[in-house]
Backbone as numpy.savetxt, mean C-alpha at the origin, in Angstrom:
# Nx Ny Nz CAx CAy CAz Cx Cy Cz
9.20 -14.16 4.61 9.06 -15.55 4.21 7.58 -15.89 4.09
7.24 -16.59 3.01 5.89 -17.09 2.82 5.84 -18.52 3.32
4.82 -18.85 4.11 4.81 -20.12 4.83 3.56 -20.92 4.54
3.70 -22.24 4.60 2.53 -23.11 4.64 1.86 -22.94 5.98
0.64 -23.43 6.11 -0.08 -23.29 7.37 0.68 -23.96 8.51
1.25 -25.14 8.26 1.97 -25.86 9.31 3.25 -25.12 9.71
4.04 -24.71 8.71 5.27 -23.98 9.00 5.00 -22.63 9.62
3.90 -22.04 9.21 3.52 -20.74 9.74 3.38 -20.80 11.25
2.70 -21.82 11.77 2.48 -21.93 13.20 3.79 -22.19 13.93
4.69 -22.98 13.32 5.97 -23.28 13.96 6.85 -22.04 14.04
6.96 -21.31 12.92 7.82 -20.14 12.89 7.25 -19.00 13.71
5.95 -18.96 13.85 5.34 -17.87 14.60 5.76 -17.94 16.07
6.12 -19.12 16.55 6.58 -19.24 17.92 7.95 -18.59 18.11
8.72 -18.46 17.04 10.06 -17.89 17.13 10.03 -16.37 17.03
9.04 -15.82 16.35 8.95 -14.39 16.16 7.60 -13.90 16.67
7.59 -12.79 17.36 6.32 -12.23 17.81 5.69 -11.45 16.68
4.40 -11.16 16.82 3.71 -10.41 15.78 4.29 -9.02 15.60
4.97 -8.50 16.61 5.56 -7.17 16.50 6.79 -7.14 15.61
7.29 -8.30 15.21 8.40 -8.34 14.27 7.94 -8.13 12.83
6.64 -8.09 12.62 6.09 -7.97 11.28 5.33 -6.65 11.11
5.44 -6.07 9.94 4.56 -4.96 9.60 3.15 -5.49 9.35
3.08 -6.60 8.61 1.80 -7.23 8.27 1.93 -8.73 8.46
0.92 -9.31 9.09 0.86 -10.76 9.27 -0.57 -11.21 8.95
-0.72 -12.03 7.92 -2.03 -12.57 7.54 -2.07 -14.06 7.83
-3.13 -14.49 8.51 -3.27 -15.87 8.94 -4.58 -16.45 8.44
-4.50 -17.52 7.64 -5.70 -18.23 7.15 -6.70 -17.27 6.53
-6.22 -16.36 5.71 -7.07 -15.30 5.16 -7.92 -15.84 4.01
-9.22 -15.66 4.13 -10.17 -16.09 3.11 -11.07 -14.92 2.71
-11.41 -14.87 1.43 -12.37 -13.89 0.95 -13.22 -14.53 -0.13
-14.53 -14.50 0.09 -15.48 -15.06 -0.86 -16.57 -14.03 -1.13
-17.19 -14.15 -2.28 -18.35 -13.31 -2.61 -19.48 -14.22 -3.06
-20.71 -13.82 -2.72 -21.87 -14.61 -3.09 -22.14 -15.73 -2.11
-23.22 -16.44 -2.37 -23.64 -17.55 -1.52 -23.62 -18.85 -2.31
-23.44 -19.97 -1.60 -23.48 -21.29 -2.25 -24.85 -21.45 -2.91
-24.92 -22.08 -4.08 -23.85 -22.76 -4.82 -23.08 -21.84 -5.78
-23.37 -20.54 -5.74 -22.73 -19.61 -6.68 -21.58 -18.83 -6.05
-21.12 -19.26 -4.91 -20.05 -18.55 -4.22 -18.75 -18.60 -5.02
-18.05 -17.49 -5.02 -16.74 -17.41 -5.67 -15.70 -17.18 -4.58
-14.74 -18.08 -4.49 -13.66 -17.95 -3.52 -12.50 -17.20 -4.17
-12.21 -16.02 -3.65 -11.13 -15.20 -4.20 -9.80 -15.52 -3.54
-9.80 -15.63 -2.22 -8.61 -16.00 -1.45 -8.96 -17.17 -0.55
-8.04 -18.12 -0.42 -8.32 -19.34 0.34 -7.18 -19.65 1.30
-7.43 -19.49 2.60 -6.45 -19.84 3.64 -5.06 -19.29 3.32
-5.01 -18.05 2.94 -3.77 -17.41 2.54 -2.94 -17.04 3.77
-1.63 -17.33 3.71 -0.70 -17.01 4.78 0.35 -16.03 4.24
0.67 -15.01 5.01 1.63 -14.02 4.54 2.30 -13.32 5.72
3.61 -13.18 5.63 4.38 -12.34 6.55 5.08 -11.26 5.74
5.03 -10.04 6.22 5.82 -8.95 5.66 6.58 -8.31 6.81
7.90 -8.38 6.75 8.73 -7.87 7.84 8.76 -6.35 7.84
9.06 -5.78 8.99 9.21 -4.33 9.09 10.31 -3.85 8.15
10.03 -2.85 7.34 11.01 -2.29 6.43 11.21 -3.07 5.14
10.40 -4.08 4.90 10.56 -4.92 3.72 9.78 -4.35 2.54
10.24 -4.67 1.33 9.51 -4.33 0.12 9.01 -5.60 -0.55
7.71 -5.64 -0.83 7.07 -6.84 -1.38 6.19 -6.44 -2.56
6.35 -7.14 -3.68 5.49 -6.95 -4.84 4.53 -8.12 -4.95
3.27 -7.82 -5.23 2.25 -8.84 -5.48 1.85 -8.75 -6.94
2.09 -9.83 -7.67 1.78 -9.87 -9.10 0.78 -11.00 -9.35
0.23 -11.00 -10.55 -0.74 -12.02 -10.92 -1.60 -11.52 -12.06
-2.34 -12.42 -12.67 -3.17 -12.05 -13.81 -4.31 -11.15 -13.37
-4.91 -10.45 -14.32 -6.07 -9.61 -14.03 -7.19 -10.48 -13.48
-7.82 -10.01 -12.41 -8.91 -10.76 -11.80 -8.47 -11.82 -10.81
-7.17 -11.89 -10.52 -6.68 -12.92 -9.60 -6.93 -12.56 -8.14
-7.26 -11.29 -7.87 -7.56 -10.89 -6.49 -6.47 -10.06 -5.84
-5.55 -9.52 -6.64 -4.44 -8.75 -6.07 -4.93 -7.52 -5.31
-5.80 -6.76 -5.94 -6.30 -5.55 -5.29 -7.19 -5.89 -4.10
-7.90 -7.01 -4.20 -8.70 -7.47 -3.06 -7.81 -7.77 -1.87
-6.71 -8.47 -2.12 -5.76 -8.78 -1.05 -5.18 -7.51 -0.45
-4.81 -6.57 -1.29 -4.25 -5.32 -0.80 -5.25 -4.60 0.11
-6.52 -4.60 -0.30 -7.55 -3.97 0.51 -7.75 -4.64 1.85
-7.63 -5.96 1.88 -7.76 -6.69 3.15 -6.58 -6.39 4.07
-5.38 -6.37 3.51 -4.19 -6.09 4.33 -4.24 -4.68 4.91
-4.84 -3.76 4.16 -4.92 -2.37 4.61 -6.17 -2.08 5.43
-7.01 -3.08 5.63 -8.21 -2.86 6.42 -9.28 -2.06 5.71
-9.21 -1.99 4.38 -10.24 -1.31 3.61 -11.43 -2.21 3.35
-11.27 -3.50 3.58 -12.33 -4.48 3.42 -12.15 -5.54 4.51
-13.21 -6.28 4.79 -13.16 -7.32 5.81 -13.01 -8.69 5.17
-12.16 -9.56 5.72 -12.07 -10.93 5.20 -13.32 -11.73 5.56
-13.60 -12.74 4.76 -14.67 -13.67 5.12 -14.30 -14.42 6.38
-13.04 -14.80 6.48 -12.49 -15.40 7.69 -10.99 -15.19 7.69
-10.36 -15.47 8.82 -8.93 -15.26 8.96 -8.64 -13.93 9.63
-7.36 -13.66 9.82 -6.94 -12.49 10.58 -5.80 -11.75 9.90
-5.81 -10.43 10.09 -4.70 -9.58 9.67 -4.19 -8.84 10.90
-2.88 -8.94 11.14 -2.24 -8.22 12.24 -1.32 -7.16 11.66
-1.42 -5.94 12.16 -0.61 -4.82 11.68 0.25 -4.31 12.83
1.55 -4.48 12.70 2.52 -4.04 13.71 2.10 -4.47 15.12
1.72 -5.74 15.21 1.40 -6.33 16.50 -0.03 -6.18 16.95
-0.85 -5.42 16.22 -2.25 -5.21 16.61 -3.17 -6.05 15.73
-4.19 -6.66 16.34 -5.14 -7.49 15.61 -6.06 -6.59 14.80
-5.58 -6.20 13.63 -6.23 -5.18 12.81 -7.63 -5.59 12.39
-7.80 -6.83 11.95 -9.09 -7.26 11.42 -10.15 -7.40 12.51
-9.75 -7.35 13.79 -10.72 -7.41 14.89 -11.25 -6.04 15.28
-10.67 -4.98 14.74 -11.07 -3.62 15.10 -12.32 -3.21 14.33
-13.09 -2.28 14.91 -14.22 -1.73 14.16 -13.69 -0.72 13.14
-14.57 -0.24 12.28 -14.13 0.60 11.17 -13.48 1.90 11.65
-14.03 2.50 12.70 -13.44 3.75 13.20 -12.01 3.52 13.69
-11.80 2.41 14.38 -10.46 2.11 14.90 -9.50 1.79 13.75
-9.98 1.05 12.74 -9.12 0.76 11.59 -8.76 2.04 10.85
-9.72 2.94 10.73 -9.46 4.21 10.05 -8.40 5.01 10.79
-8.44 4.96 12.12 -7.43 5.67 12.92 -6.04 5.09 12.68
-5.95 3.77 12.60 -4.66 3.12 12.34 -4.16 3.48 10.94
-5.07 3.44 9.96 -4.67 3.80 8.60 -4.14 5.24 8.54
-4.86 6.15 9.20 -4.46 7.54 9.16 -3.11 7.80 9.79
-2.77 7.02 10.80 -1.53 7.24 11.54 -0.35 6.50 10.95
-0.59 5.30 10.40 0.53 4.42 10.05 0.62 4.06 8.57
-0.39 4.38 7.75 -0.42 3.88 6.39 -0.56 5.00 5.37
0.06 4.77 4.22 -0.13 5.64 3.07 -0.61 4.80 1.90
-1.34 5.43 0.98 -1.97 4.69 -0.11 -1.79 5.41 -1.44
-1.49 4.62 -2.47 -1.53 5.09 -3.84 -2.52 4.19 -4.57
-3.63 4.77 -5.01 -4.68 3.99 -5.66 -4.53 4.06 -7.17
-4.95 2.99 -7.83 -4.89 2.94 -9.28 -5.74 4.04 -9.91
-6.83 4.41 -9.25 -7.74 5.43 -9.77 -7.50 6.81 -9.16
-6.36 7.01 -8.54 -5.90 8.30 -8.00 -6.66 8.72 -6.74
-7.99 8.85 -6.85 -8.85 9.27 -5.74 -8.42 10.61 -5.15
-8.16 11.55 -6.02 -7.90 12.93 -5.60 -9.22 13.66 -5.41
-9.24 14.60 -4.48 -10.45 15.40 -4.28 -10.50 16.49 -5.34
-11.55 16.52 -6.17 -11.58 17.44 -7.32 -11.65 18.91 -6.96
-12.12 19.22 -5.75 -12.26 20.62 -5.34 -11.01 21.16 -4.64
-9.97 20.34 -4.56 -8.72 20.76 -3.93 -7.60 20.79 -4.95
-6.68 21.71 -4.77 -5.50 21.78 -5.63 -4.57 20.60 -5.33
-3.56 20.46 -6.18 -2.56 19.42 -5.92 -1.94 19.59 -4.55
-1.57 20.81 -4.21 -0.97 21.08 -2.91 -1.92 20.74 -1.77
-3.17 21.12 -1.89 -4.15 20.85 -0.83 -4.41 19.36 -0.69
-4.43 18.62 -1.81 -4.62 17.17 -1.74 -3.49 16.51 -0.97
-2.26 16.96 -1.19 -1.11 16.36 -0.51 -1.08 16.76 0.96
-1.52 17.96 1.27 -1.54 18.43 2.66 -2.62 17.73 3.49
-3.69 17.29 2.84 -4.88 16.83 3.57 -4.60 15.74 4.60
-3.93 14.62 4.26 -3.75 13.58 5.28 -2.93 14.04 6.48
-1.99 14.94 6.26 -1.20 15.45 7.38 -2.05 16.33 8.29
-2.92 17.11 7.70 -3.77 17.98 8.51 -4.81 17.18 9.27
-5.31 16.10 8.66 -6.31 15.27 9.32 -5.72 14.48 10.48
-4.51 13.97 10.29 -3.90 13.14 11.34 -3.03 13.94 12.28
-2.71 15.19 11.89 -1.78 16.03 12.66 -0.47 15.31 12.91
-0.09 14.47 11.94 1.13 13.68 12.08 2.34 14.60 12.12
3.31 14.25 12.96 4.52 15.04 13.15 4.19 16.46 13.59
3.06 16.62 14.32 2.63 17.94 14.78 2.58 18.93 13.62
2.03 18.45 12.51 2.06 19.24 11.28 1.05 20.38 11.35
1.54 21.57 11.63 0.71 22.75 11.49 0.47 22.97 10.01
-0.44 23.87 9.68 -0.69 24.11 8.27 0.58 24.56 7.56
1.40 25.38 8.23 2.64 25.86 7.62 3.60 24.70 7.37
3.77 23.82 8.36 4.65 22.68 8.19 4.12 21.72 7.14
2.80 21.47 7.17 2.20 20.58 6.19 2.40 21.11 4.79
2.28 22.41 4.61 2.47 23.00 3.29 3.91 22.85 2.83
4.86 23.07 3.72 6.27 22.94 3.34 6.60 21.51 2.95
6.09 20.54 3.72 6.33 19.13 3.42 5.68 18.76 2.10
4.45 19.24 1.88 3.73 18.93 0.64 4.45 19.52 -0.57
4.93 20.75 -0.46 5.64 21.37 -1.56 6.92 20.60 -1.89
7.64 20.20 -0.86 8.88 19.44 -1.06 8.61 18.10 -1.73
7.55 17.42 -1.29 7.23 16.10 -1.85 6.75 16.22 -3.29
5.94 17.23 -3.58 5.50 17.44 -4.96 6.69 17.76 -5.87
7.68 18.47 -5.35 8.88 18.73 -6.14 9.62 17.44 -6.46
9.64 16.51 -5.52 10.32 15.23 -5.73 9.70 14.43 -6.86
8.39 14.59 -7.07 7.73 13.86 -8.16 7.56 14.74 -9.40
8.27 15.88 -9.43 8.31 16.70 -10.63 7.13 17.60 -10.85
6.45 18.01 -9.79 5.24 18.82 -9.93 5.34 20.16 -9.21
6.53 20.71 -9.10 6.69 21.98 -8.39 5.98 23.12 -9.09
5.68 22.97 -10.38 4.97 24.03 -11.11 3.48 23.77 -11.21
2.99 22.75 -10.52 1.57 22.40 -10.59 0.89 22.47 -9.22
1.48 23.17 -8.29 0.97 23.17 -6.91 -0.47 23.63 -6.82
-0.83 24.63 -7.61 -2.15 25.24 -7.48 -3.12 24.80 -8.57
-2.78 23.72 -9.25 -3.67 23.16 -10.27 -4.63 22.16 -9.64
-5.85 22.14 -10.16 -6.86 21.17 -9.71 -6.72 19.89 -10.54
-7.22 18.76 -10.02 -7.07 17.50 -10.75 -7.51 17.56 -12.21
-8.62 18.25 -12.49 -9.11 18.30 -13.87 -8.15 19.06 -14.79
-7.25 19.84 -14.21 -6.26 20.59 -14.99 -4.96 19.81 -15.19
-4.91 18.61 -14.65 -3.71 17.79 -14.71 -3.92 16.59 -15.63
-2.87 16.13 -16.24 -2.94 14.90 -17.02 -3.08 13.70 -16.09
-3.38 12.55 -16.67 -3.50 11.35 -15.85 -2.21 11.03 -15.11
-1.08 11.17 -15.81 0.20 10.92 -15.16 0.49 11.89 -14.04
0.12 13.15 -14.25 0.32 14.15 -13.20 -0.57 13.87 -11.99
-1.80 13.43 -12.24 -2.68 13.07 -11.13 -2.10 11.91 -10.33
-1.51 10.94 -11.04 -0.90 9.81 -10.34 0.26 10.27 -9.47
1.02 11.22 -9.97 2.14 11.73 -9.19 1.67 12.50 -7.95
0.57 13.22 -8.08 -0.01 13.88 -6.90 -0.43 12.83 -5.87
-1.05 11.75 -6.35 -1.48 10.68 -5.44 -0.28 10.05 -4.73
0.81 9.87 -5.45 2.01 9.30 -4.85 2.60 10.26 -3.82
2.64 11.54 -4.16 3.14 12.54 -3.20 2.27 12.58 -1.95
0.97 12.47 -2.13 0.05 12.48 -0.98 0.33 11.29 -0.06
0.66 10.15 -0.63 0.96 8.96 0.18 2.29 9.11 0.90
3.29 9.70 0.23 4.62 9.82 0.81 4.70 10.88 1.91
4.01 11.98 1.73 4.23 13.17 2.55 4.15 12.93 4.05
3.17 12.17 4.57 3.10 11.98 6.03 4.12 11.00 6.59
4.99 10.44 5.73 6.00 9.48 6.17 5.35 8.28 6.88
4.47 7.55 6.20 3.80 6.42 6.84 4.76 5.27 7.10
4.44 4.45 8.09 5.25 3.27 8.37 5.08 2.22 7.28
3.87 2.14 6.72 3.55 1.15 5.68 2.95 1.88 4.50
3.49 1.63 3.31 2.95 2.23 2.10 2.36 1.14 1.22
1.07 1.28 0.88 0.39 0.38 -0.04 0.25 1.09 -1.38
0.61 0.40 -2.46 0.52 1.00 -3.79 -0.10 0.01 -4.76
-1.14 0.46 -5.46 -1.84 -0.35 -6.45 -1.50 0.20 -7.83
-0.64 -0.50 -8.57 -0.17 -0.07 -9.89 0.37 1.37 -9.83
1.39 1.63 -9.02 1.83 3.02 -8.80 2.40 3.71 -10.02
2.88 2.96 -11.01 3.43 3.58 -12.21 2.57 3.32 -13.44
1.34 2.85 -13.23 0.51 2.40 -14.33 0.16 3.47 -15.35
0.04 4.73 -14.92 -0.36 5.80 -15.83 0.76 6.80 -16.10
1.99 6.37 -15.90 3.12 7.28 -16.07 3.95 6.92 -17.30
4.53 7.94 -17.93 5.45 7.67 -19.03 6.72 7.03 -18.47
7.54 6.51 -19.36 8.70 5.72 -18.95 9.65 6.50 -18.05
9.98 7.72 -18.46 10.95 8.51 -17.69 10.40 8.85 -16.30
9.13 9.26 -16.26 8.52 9.59 -14.97 8.37 8.34 -14.11
8.02 7.23 -14.75 7.88 5.98 -14.02 9.18 5.57 -13.36
10.31 5.76 -14.08 11.61 5.44 -13.49 11.88 6.31 -12.27
11.52 7.59 -12.37 11.74 8.49 -11.24 10.88 8.10 -10.04
9.65 7.69 -10.31 8.75 7.29 -9.24 9.24 6.00 -8.58
9.73 5.06 -9.39 10.29 3.83 -8.84 11.46 4.15 -7.90
12.34 5.04 -8.35 13.47 5.42 -7.50 12.98 6.06 -6.20
11.94 6.88 -6.29 11.40 7.53 -5.10 10.78 6.51 -4.15
10.05 5.56 -4.69 9.45 4.51 -3.87 10.51 3.79 -3.04
11.58 3.40 -3.70 12.59 2.60 -3.00 13.53 3.45 -2.16
13.67 4.71 -2.51 14.41 5.62 -1.64 13.71 5.75 -0.30
12.39 5.91 -0.34 11.60 5.99 0.89 11.71 4.71 1.70
11.59 3.58 1.02 11.60 2.30 1.70 12.96 2.00 2.34
14.03 2.26 1.62 15.36 1.90 2.09 15.94 2.91 3.07
15.84 4.19 2.74 16.46 5.21 3.59 15.72 5.42 4.90
14.39 5.32 4.85 13.59 5.61 6.04 13.08 4.35 6.72
13.42 3.18 6.19 13.01 1.94 6.83 11.52 1.68 6.75
10.88 2.18 5.68 9.45 1.98 5.52 9.16 0.61 4.92
7.95 0.14 5.15 7.48 -1.10 4.56 6.68 -0.77 3.31
7.00 -1.42 2.20 6.34 -1.15 0.92 5.68 -2.42 0.42
4.37 -2.36 0.20 3.61 -3.48 -0.37 2.90 -2.95 -1.60
3.22 -3.51 -2.75 2.63 -2.97 -3.98 2.09 -4.06 -4.88
1.05 -3.70 -5.61 0.49 -4.53 -6.67 0.93 -3.93 -7.99
1.44 -4.75 -8.88 1.92 -4.21 -10.15 1.91 -5.27 -11.24
1.78 -4.80 -12.49 2.03 -5.64 -13.67 3.41 -5.35 -14.25
4.11 -4.38 -13.67 5.41 -3.94 -14.17 6.49 -4.87 -13.62
7.01 -5.74 -14.47 8.01 -6.71 -14.05 9.25 -6.01 -13.52
9.64 -4.93 -14.18 10.83 -4.20 -13.75 10.65 -3.64 -12.34
9.47 -3.12 -12.06 9.18 -2.61 -10.72 9.17 -3.73 -9.70
8.52 -4.85 -10.02 8.46 -5.98 -9.09 9.86 -6.48 -8.74
10.75 -6.49 -9.72 12.10 -6.99 -9.48 12.92 -6.10 -8.56
12.48 -4.87 -8.38 13.17 -3.98 -7.44 12.85 -4.32 -5.98
11.77 -5.06 -5.76 11.38 -5.43 -4.41 12.23 -6.59 -3.90
12.28 -6.73 -2.59 13.03 -7.83 -2.00 12.36 -9.17 -2.27
11.04 -9.15 -2.36 10.30 -10.38 -2.66 9.20 -10.09 -3.66
8.95 -11.08 -4.51 7.82 -11.03 -5.42 6.90 -12.20 -5.13
5.63 -11.93 -4.88 4.63 -12.95 -4.60 3.63 -12.98 -5.74
3.36 -14.17 -6.26 2.39 -14.33 -7.33 1.10 -14.90 -6.77
0.00 -14.22 -7.03 -1.31 -14.66 -6.56 -2.00 -15.42 -7.68
-2.35 -16.67 -7.40 -3.00 -17.52 -8.38 -3.90 -18.51 -7.66
-5.16 -18.59 -8.09 -6.13 -19.51 -7.48 -6.23 -19.31 -5.97
-6.19 -18.06 -5.55 -6.40 -17.74 -4.15 -5.23 -17.98 -3.24
-4.08 -18.35 -3.81 -2.89 -18.65 -3.02 -1.70 -17.85 -3.53
-0.72 -17.65 -2.65 0.50 -16.95 -3.02 1.66 -17.93 -3.20
2.46 -17.69 -4.22 3.73 -18.39 -4.36 4.82 -17.34 -4.44
6.02 -17.70 -4.05 7.07 -16.71 -3.86 8.25 -16.95 -4.78
8.79 -15.84 -5.32 10.03 -15.87 -6.08 10.98 -14.89 -5.44
12.13 -15.35 -5.00 13.13 -14.46 -4.41 13.74 -13.62 -5.52
13.93 -12.33 -5.24 14.54 -11.44 -6.22 15.86 -10.94 -5.68
16.76 -10.63 -6.60 18.08 -10.16 -6.19 18.05 -8.67 -5.92
């Protein structure tokens, strides 16, 4: 549920912060100094329940990716707070936020952000090896990575480097890398933006299979109306505020 500031405080008494995957309170983000300051987000309130799927839509330049970065702790708000699974995320230092991201979050970036010196398989294995999630030895990490790459249709590209892959293939590697460690929260920025229609449909199915079957929380930014409609809620960002449309 998206709440006004007044309703937010009332409802927060009924539910503890641990009932939410993400809780944003009075979130503000500005750039520059007065009189040239630009307010991107203004006293934004947001709740995302555990296991929920939420799409954030809006025009280009509305601040969607900025909001996603704040929720994921990749950037600091000008003011306000972000709570992640009961922890005051925005109060942590960068090292502590990085530890939370590595353990609980997966990311699909619009620009892929694959390591060019690693193969597709090595890119997908990397977050599991760094976090040692699920006691992932190199052998286990490799098996999980191979299985996840097969799910996104890249079983024949395991040993290819990013420069040897098409843009759509690189996006699928990025998606597999996010899925493989089984994060509690998955953030996706235009996850199907560089994929052809058939592959995009498969990726959409994979996104929601993960969210529904495993009880994961999915927060995505998209211009794809069809993808947004698959989420339980669609939030539109405009003039620094969110408005909500319930989806079936």
